[in-house]
XYZ file of C-alpha atoms in Angstrom:
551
model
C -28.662 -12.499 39.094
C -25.954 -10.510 40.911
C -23.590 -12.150 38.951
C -25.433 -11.209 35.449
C -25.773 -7.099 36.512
C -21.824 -6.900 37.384
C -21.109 -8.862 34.078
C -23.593 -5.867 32.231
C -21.570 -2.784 34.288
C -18.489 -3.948 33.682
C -19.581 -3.533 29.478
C -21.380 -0.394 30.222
C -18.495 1.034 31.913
C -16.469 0.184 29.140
C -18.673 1.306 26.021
C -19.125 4.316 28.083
C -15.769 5.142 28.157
C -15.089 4.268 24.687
C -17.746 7.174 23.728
C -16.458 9.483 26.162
C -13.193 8.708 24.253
C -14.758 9.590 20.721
C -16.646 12.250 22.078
C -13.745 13.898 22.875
C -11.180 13.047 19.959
C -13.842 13.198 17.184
C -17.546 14.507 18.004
C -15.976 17.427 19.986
C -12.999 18.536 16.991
C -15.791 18.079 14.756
C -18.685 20.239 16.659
C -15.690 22.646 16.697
C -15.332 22.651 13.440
C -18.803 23.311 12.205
C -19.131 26.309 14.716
C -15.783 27.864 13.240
C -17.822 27.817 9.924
C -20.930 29.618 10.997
C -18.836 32.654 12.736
C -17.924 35.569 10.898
C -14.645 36.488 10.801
C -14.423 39.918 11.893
C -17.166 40.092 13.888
C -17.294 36.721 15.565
C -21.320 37.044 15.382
C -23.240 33.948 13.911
C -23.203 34.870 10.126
C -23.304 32.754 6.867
C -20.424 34.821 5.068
C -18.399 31.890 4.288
C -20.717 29.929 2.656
C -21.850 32.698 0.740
C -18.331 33.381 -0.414
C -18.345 29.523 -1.437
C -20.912 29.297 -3.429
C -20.478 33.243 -5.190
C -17.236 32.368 -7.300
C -16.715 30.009 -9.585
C -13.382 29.459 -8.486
C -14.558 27.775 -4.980
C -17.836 26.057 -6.438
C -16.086 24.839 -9.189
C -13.686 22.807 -6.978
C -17.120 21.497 -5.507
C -17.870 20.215 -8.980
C -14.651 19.060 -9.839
C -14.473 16.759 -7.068
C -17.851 15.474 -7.870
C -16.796 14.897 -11.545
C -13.554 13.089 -10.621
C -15.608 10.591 -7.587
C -18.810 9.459 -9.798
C -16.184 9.126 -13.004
C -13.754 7.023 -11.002
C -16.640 5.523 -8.999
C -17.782 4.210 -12.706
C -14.389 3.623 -14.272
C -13.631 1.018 -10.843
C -17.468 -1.307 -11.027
C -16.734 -1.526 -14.967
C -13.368 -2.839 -14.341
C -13.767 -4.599 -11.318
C -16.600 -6.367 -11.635
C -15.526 -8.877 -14.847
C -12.099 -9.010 -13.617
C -13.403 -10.728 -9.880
C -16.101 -12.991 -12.648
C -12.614 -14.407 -14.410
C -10.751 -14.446 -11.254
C -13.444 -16.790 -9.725
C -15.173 -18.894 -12.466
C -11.762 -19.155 -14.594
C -8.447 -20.800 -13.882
C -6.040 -18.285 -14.564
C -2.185 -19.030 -14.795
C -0.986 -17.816 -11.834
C -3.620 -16.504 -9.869
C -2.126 -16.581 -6.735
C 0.963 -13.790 -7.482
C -1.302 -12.366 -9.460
C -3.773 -11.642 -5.681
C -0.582 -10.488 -4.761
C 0.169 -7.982 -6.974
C -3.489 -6.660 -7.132
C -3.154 -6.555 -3.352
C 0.369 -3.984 -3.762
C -0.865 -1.820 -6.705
C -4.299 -1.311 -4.184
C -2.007 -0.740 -0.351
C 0.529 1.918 -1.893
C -0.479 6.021 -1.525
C -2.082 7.206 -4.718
C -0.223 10.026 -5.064
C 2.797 8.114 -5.911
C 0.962 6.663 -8.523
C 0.744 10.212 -9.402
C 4.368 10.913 -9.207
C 4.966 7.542 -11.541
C 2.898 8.625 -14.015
C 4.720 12.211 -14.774
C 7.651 10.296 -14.814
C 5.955 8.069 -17.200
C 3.906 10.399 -19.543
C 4.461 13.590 -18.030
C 5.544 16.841 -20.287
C 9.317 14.992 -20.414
C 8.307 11.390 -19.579
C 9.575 8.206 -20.932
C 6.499 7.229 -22.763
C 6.102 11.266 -23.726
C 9.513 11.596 -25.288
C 9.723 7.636 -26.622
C 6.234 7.774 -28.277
C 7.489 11.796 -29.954
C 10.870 10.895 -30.579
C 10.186 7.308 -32.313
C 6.933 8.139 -33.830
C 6.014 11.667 -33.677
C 2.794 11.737 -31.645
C 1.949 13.855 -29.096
C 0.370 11.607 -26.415
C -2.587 12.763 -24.501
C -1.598 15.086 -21.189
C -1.571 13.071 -18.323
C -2.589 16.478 -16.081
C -5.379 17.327 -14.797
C -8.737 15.769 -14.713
C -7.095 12.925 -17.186
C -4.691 12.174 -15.038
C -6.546 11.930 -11.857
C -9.149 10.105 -12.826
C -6.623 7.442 -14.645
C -4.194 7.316 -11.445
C -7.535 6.635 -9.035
C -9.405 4.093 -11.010
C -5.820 1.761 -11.133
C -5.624 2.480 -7.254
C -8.998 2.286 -6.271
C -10.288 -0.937 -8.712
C -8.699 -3.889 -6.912
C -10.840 -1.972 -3.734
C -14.374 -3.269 -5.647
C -12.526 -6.247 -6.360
C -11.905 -7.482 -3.067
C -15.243 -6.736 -2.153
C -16.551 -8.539 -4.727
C -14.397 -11.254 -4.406
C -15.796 -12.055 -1.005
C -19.291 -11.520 -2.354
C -18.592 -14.171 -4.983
C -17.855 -17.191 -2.860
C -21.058 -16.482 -1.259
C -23.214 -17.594 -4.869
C -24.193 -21.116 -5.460
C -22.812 -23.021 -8.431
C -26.345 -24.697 -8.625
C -27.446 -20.811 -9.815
C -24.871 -20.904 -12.753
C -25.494 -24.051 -14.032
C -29.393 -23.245 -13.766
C -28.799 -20.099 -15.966
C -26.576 -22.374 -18.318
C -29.183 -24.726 -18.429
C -31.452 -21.852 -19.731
C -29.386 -20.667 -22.214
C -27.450 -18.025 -20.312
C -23.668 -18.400 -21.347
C -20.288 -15.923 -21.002
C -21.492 -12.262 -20.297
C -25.013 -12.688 -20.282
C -24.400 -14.945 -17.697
C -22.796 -12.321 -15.704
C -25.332 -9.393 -16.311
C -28.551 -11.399 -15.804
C -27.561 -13.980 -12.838
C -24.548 -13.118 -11.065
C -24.906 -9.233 -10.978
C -28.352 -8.804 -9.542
C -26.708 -11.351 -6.553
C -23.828 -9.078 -6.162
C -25.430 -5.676 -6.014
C -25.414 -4.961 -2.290
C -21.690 -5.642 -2.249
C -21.136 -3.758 -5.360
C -22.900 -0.587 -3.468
C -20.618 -1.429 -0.966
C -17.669 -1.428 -2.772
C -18.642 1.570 -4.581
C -19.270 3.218 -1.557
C -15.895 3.228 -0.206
C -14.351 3.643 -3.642
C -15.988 7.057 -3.671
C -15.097 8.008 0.101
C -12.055 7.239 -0.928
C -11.509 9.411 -4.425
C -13.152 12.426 -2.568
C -10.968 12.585 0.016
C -7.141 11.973 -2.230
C -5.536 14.900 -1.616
C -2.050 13.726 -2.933
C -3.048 12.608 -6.756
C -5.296 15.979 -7.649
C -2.158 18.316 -5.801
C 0.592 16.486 -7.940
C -1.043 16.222 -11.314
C -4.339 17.942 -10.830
C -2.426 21.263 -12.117
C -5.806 23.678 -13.028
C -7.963 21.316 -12.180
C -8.808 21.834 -8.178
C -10.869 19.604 -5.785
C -11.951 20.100 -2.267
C -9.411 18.770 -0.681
C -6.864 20.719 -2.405
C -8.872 23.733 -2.024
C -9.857 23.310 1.742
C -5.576 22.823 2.186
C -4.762 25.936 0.083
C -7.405 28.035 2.293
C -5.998 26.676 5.627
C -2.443 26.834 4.779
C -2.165 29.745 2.887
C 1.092 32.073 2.557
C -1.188 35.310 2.713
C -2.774 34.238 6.136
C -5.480 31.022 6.342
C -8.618 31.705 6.931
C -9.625 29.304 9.065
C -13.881 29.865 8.818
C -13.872 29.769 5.300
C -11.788 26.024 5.255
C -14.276 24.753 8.258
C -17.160 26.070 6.014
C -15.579 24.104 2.786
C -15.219 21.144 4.806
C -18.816 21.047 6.149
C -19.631 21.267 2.574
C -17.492 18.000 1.805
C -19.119 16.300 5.080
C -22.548 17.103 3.893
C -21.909 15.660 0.425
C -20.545 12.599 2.065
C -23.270 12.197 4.081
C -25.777 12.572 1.804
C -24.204 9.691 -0.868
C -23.520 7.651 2.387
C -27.097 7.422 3.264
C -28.413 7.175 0.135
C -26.042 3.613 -0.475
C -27.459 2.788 3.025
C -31.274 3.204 1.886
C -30.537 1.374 -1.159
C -28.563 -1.117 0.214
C -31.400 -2.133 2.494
C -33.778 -2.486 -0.016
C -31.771 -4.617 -1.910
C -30.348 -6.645 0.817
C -30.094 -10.463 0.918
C -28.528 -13.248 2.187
C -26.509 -15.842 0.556
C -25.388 -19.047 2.134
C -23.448 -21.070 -0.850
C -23.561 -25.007 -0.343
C -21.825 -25.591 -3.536
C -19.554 -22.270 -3.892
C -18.207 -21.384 -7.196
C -15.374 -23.428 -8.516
C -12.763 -22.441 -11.053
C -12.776 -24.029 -14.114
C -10.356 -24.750 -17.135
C -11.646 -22.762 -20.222
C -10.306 -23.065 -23.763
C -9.698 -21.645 -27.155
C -10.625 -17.709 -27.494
C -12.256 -16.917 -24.158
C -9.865 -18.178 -22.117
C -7.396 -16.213 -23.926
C -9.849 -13.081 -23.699
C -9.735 -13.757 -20.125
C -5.922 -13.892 -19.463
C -5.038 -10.960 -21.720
C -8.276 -8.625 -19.130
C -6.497 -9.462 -16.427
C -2.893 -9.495 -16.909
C -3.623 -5.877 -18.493
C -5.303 -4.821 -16.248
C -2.952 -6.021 -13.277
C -0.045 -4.800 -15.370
C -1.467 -1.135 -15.607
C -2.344 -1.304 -11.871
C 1.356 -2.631 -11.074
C 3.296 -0.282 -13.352
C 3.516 2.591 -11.477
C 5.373 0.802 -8.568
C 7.180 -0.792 -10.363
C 8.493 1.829 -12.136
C 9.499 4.062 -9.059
C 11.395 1.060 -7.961
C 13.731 1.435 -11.152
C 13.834 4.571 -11.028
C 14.752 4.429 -7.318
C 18.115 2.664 -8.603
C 19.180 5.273 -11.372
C 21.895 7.581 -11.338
C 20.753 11.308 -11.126
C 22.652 14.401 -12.001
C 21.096 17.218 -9.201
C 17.289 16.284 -10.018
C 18.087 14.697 -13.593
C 17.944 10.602 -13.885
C 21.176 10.000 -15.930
C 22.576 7.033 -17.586
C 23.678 4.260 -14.833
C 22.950 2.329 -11.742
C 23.593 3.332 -8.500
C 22.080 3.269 -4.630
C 23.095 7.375 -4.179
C 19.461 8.225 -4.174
C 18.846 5.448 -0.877
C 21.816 7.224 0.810
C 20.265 10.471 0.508
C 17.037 9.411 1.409
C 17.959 7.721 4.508
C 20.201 11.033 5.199
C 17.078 13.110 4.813
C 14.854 11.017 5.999
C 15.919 8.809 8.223
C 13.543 10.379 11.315
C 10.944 10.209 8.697
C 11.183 6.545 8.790
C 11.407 6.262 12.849
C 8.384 8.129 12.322
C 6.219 6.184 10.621
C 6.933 2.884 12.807
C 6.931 4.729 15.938
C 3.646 6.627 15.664
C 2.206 3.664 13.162
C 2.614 1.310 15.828
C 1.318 3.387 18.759
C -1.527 3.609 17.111
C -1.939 0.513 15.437
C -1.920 -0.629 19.557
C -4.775 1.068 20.180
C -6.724 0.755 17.112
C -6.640 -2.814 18.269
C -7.232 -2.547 21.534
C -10.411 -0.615 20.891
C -11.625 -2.173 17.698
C -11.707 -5.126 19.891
C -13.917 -4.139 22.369
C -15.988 -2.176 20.238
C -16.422 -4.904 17.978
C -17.675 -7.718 20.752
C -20.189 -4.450 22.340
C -21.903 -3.761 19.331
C -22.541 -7.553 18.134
C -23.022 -9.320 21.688
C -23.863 -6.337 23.688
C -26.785 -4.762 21.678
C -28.078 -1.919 23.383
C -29.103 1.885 23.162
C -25.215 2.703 24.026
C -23.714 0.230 21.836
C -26.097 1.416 18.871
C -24.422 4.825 19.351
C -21.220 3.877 19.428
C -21.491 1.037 16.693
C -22.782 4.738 14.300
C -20.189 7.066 15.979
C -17.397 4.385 14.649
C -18.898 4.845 11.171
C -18.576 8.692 11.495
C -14.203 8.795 10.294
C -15.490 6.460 7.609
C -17.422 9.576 5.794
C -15.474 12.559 6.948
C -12.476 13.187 4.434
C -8.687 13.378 5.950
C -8.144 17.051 5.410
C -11.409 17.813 6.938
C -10.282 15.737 10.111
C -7.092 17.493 10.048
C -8.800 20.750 10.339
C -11.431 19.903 12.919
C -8.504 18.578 15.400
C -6.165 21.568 14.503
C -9.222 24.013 15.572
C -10.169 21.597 18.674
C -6.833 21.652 19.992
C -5.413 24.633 19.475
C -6.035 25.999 23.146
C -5.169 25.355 26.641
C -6.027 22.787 28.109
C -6.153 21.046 25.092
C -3.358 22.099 23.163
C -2.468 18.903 21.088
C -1.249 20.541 17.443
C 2.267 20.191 16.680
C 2.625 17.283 18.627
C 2.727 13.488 17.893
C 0.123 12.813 20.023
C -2.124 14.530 17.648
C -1.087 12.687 14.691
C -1.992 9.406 16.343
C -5.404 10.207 16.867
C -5.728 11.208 13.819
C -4.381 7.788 12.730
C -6.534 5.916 14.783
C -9.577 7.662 14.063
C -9.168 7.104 10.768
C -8.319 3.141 10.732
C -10.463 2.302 13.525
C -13.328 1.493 10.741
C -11.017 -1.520 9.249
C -10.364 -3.783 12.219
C -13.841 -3.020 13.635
C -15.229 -4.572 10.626
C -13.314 -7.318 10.844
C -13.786 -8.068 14.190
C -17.247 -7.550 14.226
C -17.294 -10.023 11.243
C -15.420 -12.535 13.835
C -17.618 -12.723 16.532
C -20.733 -12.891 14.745
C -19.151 -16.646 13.386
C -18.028 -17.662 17.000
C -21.538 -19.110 18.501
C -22.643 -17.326 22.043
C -23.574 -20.963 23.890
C -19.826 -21.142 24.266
C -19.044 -18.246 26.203
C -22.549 -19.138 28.073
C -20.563 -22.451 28.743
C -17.999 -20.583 30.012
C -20.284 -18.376 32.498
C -21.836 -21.531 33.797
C -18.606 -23.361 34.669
C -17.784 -20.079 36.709
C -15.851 -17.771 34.818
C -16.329 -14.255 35.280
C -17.728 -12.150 32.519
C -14.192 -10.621 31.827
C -12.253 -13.667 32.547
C -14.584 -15.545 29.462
C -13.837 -12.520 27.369
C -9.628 -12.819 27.701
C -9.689 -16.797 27.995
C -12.159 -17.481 25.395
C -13.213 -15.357 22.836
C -10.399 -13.084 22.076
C -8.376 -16.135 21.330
C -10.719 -17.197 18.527
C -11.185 -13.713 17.223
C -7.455 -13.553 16.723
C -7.738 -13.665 12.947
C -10.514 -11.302 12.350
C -8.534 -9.212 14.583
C -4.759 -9.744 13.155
C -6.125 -9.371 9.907
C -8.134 -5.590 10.348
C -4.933 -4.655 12.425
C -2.582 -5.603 9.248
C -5.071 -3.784 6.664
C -4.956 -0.693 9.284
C -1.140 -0.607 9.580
C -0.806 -0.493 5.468
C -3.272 2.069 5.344
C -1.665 4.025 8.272
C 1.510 4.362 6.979
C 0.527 5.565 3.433
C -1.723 8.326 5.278
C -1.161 11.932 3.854
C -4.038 13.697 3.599
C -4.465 14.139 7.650
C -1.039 14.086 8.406
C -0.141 16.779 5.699
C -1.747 19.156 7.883
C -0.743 18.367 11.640
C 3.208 17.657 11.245
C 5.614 19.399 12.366
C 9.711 18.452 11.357
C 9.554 16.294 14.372
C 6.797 14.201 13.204
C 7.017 14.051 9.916
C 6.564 10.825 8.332
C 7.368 8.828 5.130
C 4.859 9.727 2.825
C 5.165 13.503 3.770
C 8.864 13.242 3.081
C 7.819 11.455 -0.383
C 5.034 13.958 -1.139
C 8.236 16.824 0.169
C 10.861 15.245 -2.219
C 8.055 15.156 -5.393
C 7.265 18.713 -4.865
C 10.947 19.833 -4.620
C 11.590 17.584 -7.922
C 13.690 15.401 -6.112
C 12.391 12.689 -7.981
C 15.352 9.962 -7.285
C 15.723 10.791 -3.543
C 11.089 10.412 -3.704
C 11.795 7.104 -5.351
C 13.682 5.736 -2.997
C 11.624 6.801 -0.201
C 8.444 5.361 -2.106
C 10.527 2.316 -2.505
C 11.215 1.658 0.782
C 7.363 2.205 1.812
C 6.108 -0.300 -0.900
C 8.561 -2.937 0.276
C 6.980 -2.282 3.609
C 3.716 -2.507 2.326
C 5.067 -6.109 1.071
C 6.117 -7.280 3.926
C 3.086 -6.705 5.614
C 0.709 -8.269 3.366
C 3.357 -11.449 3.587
C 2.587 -11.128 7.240
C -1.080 -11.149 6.368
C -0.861 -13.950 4.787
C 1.449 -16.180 6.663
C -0.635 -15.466 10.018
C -3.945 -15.786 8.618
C -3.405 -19.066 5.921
C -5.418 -17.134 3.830
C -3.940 -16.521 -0.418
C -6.248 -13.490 -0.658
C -7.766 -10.689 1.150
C -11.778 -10.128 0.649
C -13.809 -7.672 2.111
């Protein structure tokens, strides 16, 4: 019995210390934050000024309406899409399916915004399709800026998201369903609406979820081609960084705003999600099969369009990173100039990234780990809390987090902004959610009677831990921590706000170079990050053994 309360301190101790941690680097920035928002600014009295000035002009509301126009359109665009292509991708065999993962994989890991910044080079006011489709056949193709543009550069980003979710939802279904509904007269897309969607609706919540998380919080896409055409996050940046003075009340009180909406659609997917939850436990799971004649053409021209629209921008802005350019004009030629630059200019920007990347990719780890075995094999009152304080960066938009550590430690004895160590909490914070999930998902496949084995041979309750279950949740682990690293080096929204020119870091110089209209010296830099990107999802897959990554 003495043996069993040490083995519970030692986890107590360390899921206490873990929300300590969080308390400190999140609850506390945040609590900050929506104080900031409810003082007024000349009086420092408890006043509602700011939101009142939110909601009294059009030109602040608006935004608020804006961003919910772009997240439910691109929230829409991305199930429509999504949801056939992961049908073909599992019940057809499609020529080349497996570079085909691959490439769905890239066009989902690189930033948005230089999707963005490929698609003003592509049918901007003097881009190649622009000038080709007026020159050759005189029409004026549609503008590519604002809401247009945004909500065409997110849905390509953000589809294969609902995809992989979906894909992992799909090997979950029976075959024995299918062939019942064939049996019944239930063919092609019928097939899909009646049987297999109704089975797939949690996950598709799911998906959609994060899909709309995620198009709420872009800051890069609406600031580079959003033009007019303002969201929050672009809104709460201009107020905080503003060349006539920030006001930093007013951004906190724009960001609660954002936090509130995200709340509010968060638990609403929760409550609905519950309701409709199920599980599935597929003896027979779908297998691919050969189609002919018409639909199996349908099939193969849905998804290598779709795949090639999702792939173009990249690979665009790597030709483009190999041009010749004349000052800030591409000109006729080949030629690495624009990588010499880059590396000139941005050289630190690169340390940067794999420096503070892998600092905190260490610690992600570390404490995705732990919080992952506490909340599945340590259920308690503390775990509980922690297992919902992990979901809290999952619903809080970059810029706001930006702000709320900015106005948390912008004092003595806390005074973290300008430094790198602020930037890799942010960074953490952020990507925690990833290899928690996968972790979590780890353990709850390894079965508890072994590490009871363990205990009974002798082993003490950290010694079982380190010698037997990390080592088989290796892959959930190396698998979250890979899917963290991509996302933490394409990170801009949070990062945009706490660098300094010491810790600046790829995508900021990319985001820099776009702005400037350096647009060779920003394709090289975006070159070398996708490259990255590919490297790591080679990693992925050479570690793992797995051909595909589902959520």
């Amino acid at each position: 019995m003495i043996n069993q309360g040490k083995k519970r301190d030692v986890w107590t101790t360390i899921t206490l210390g873990i929300l300590i941690i969080y308390g400190l680097v999140l609850i506390y920035p945040l609590f900050i934050l929506f104080k900031e928002s409810f003082v007024s600014g000349d009086r420092g009295t408890f006043s509602l000024e700011h939101f009142y000035k939110f909601f009294e002009k059009k030109y602040y509301y608006g935004a608020l309406f804006n961003s919910l126009k772009v997240t439910v359109a691109v929230t829409i665009s991305t199930v429509i899409l999504a949801t056939p292509l992961a049908y073909i991708m599992t019940t057809f065999k499609i020529k080349g399916k497996l570079f085909l993962q691959i490439l769905i994989l890239i066009s989902s890991m690189a930033p948005p915004f230089i999707g963005a910044y490929s698609w003003i080079l592509l049918m901007g006011r003097n881009g190649v399709v622009t000038n080709f489709m007026k020159d050759i056949f005189h029409i004026n193709t549609p503008d590519i800026y604002g809401f247009t543009g945004i909500l065409l550069v997110l849905t390509l980003q953000l589809t294969p998201l609902v995809y992989m979710y979906l894909m992992g939802a799909l090997k979950g279904v029976d075959s024995s369903l299918l062939e019942a509904a064939e049996s019944m007269g239930y063919t092609g897309i019928n097939k899909m609406l009646r049987v297999v969607l109704p089975l797939i609706v949690p996950t598709l919540l799911a998906g959609s979820l994060l899909v709309f998380m995620r198009a709420l919080a872009d800051f890069g896409t609406p600031m580079l081609i959003g033009e007019g055409f303002k969201t929050m996050p672009v809104l709460i940046f201009n107020e905080f960084i503003s060349e006539m003075g920030g006001d930093d009340g007013f951004a906190a009180a724009i960001s609660v705003i954002v936090v509130v909406l995200a709340l509010f659609v968060f638990l609403v997917q929760k409550y609905i999600s519950n309701r409709k939850s199920f599980s599935m436990n597929a003896l027979r799971p779908i297998k691919a099969k050969q189609e002919k004649g018409f639909k199996n053409v349908l099939a193969h021209i849905y998804v290598y369009g779709f795949i090639g629209l999702a792939i173009l921008p990249q690979v665009y802005v790597i030709y483009t990173a190999f041009l010749k350019t004349s000052g800030r004009i591409f000109v006729k030629g080949y030629s690495l100039d624009s990588f010499r630059v880059a590396f000139d200019r941005a050289g630190d920007a690169l340390v940067n990234t794999f420096t503070l990347g892998l600092i905190a990719l260490f610690f992600v780890v570390l404490i995705a780990i732990l919080i992952g075995y506490v909340t599945v094999r340590r259920r308690n009152i503390l775990t509980n809390g922690l297992d919902i304080m992990s979901m809290v960066p999952y619903i809080v938009p970059g810029s706001v987090l930006g702000i709320a550590l900015l106005l948390g430690f912008n004092n003595k004895p806390l005074m973290l902004s300008g430094t790198a160590t602020i930037i890799i909490i942010a960074f953490v914070i952020r990507r925690l959610p990833y290899t928690i999930r996968s972790s979590a998902a780890i353990i709850h496949q390894i079965n508890p009677s072994i590490e009871e084995a363990s205990a009974s041979l002798g082993a003490s309750n950290l010694k079982t831990f380190f010698k037997v279950t990390l080592p088989m949740m290796l892959p959930g682990v190396i698998s979250g921590a890979i899917l963290s690293w991509v996302t933490i080096i394409s990170e801009l929204s949070t990062s945009i706000l706490l660098y300094t020119a010491h810790t600046k870091t790829m995508t900021i110089s990319i985001y820099t170079e776009v702005i400037r209209g350096n647009y060779g010296i920003a394709a090289a830099l975006a070159t070398i990050l996708i490259f990255i990107t590919i490297i790591s999802l080679l990693i992925f897959f050479k570690l793992t053994g797995r051909k595909e990554v589902s959520l």
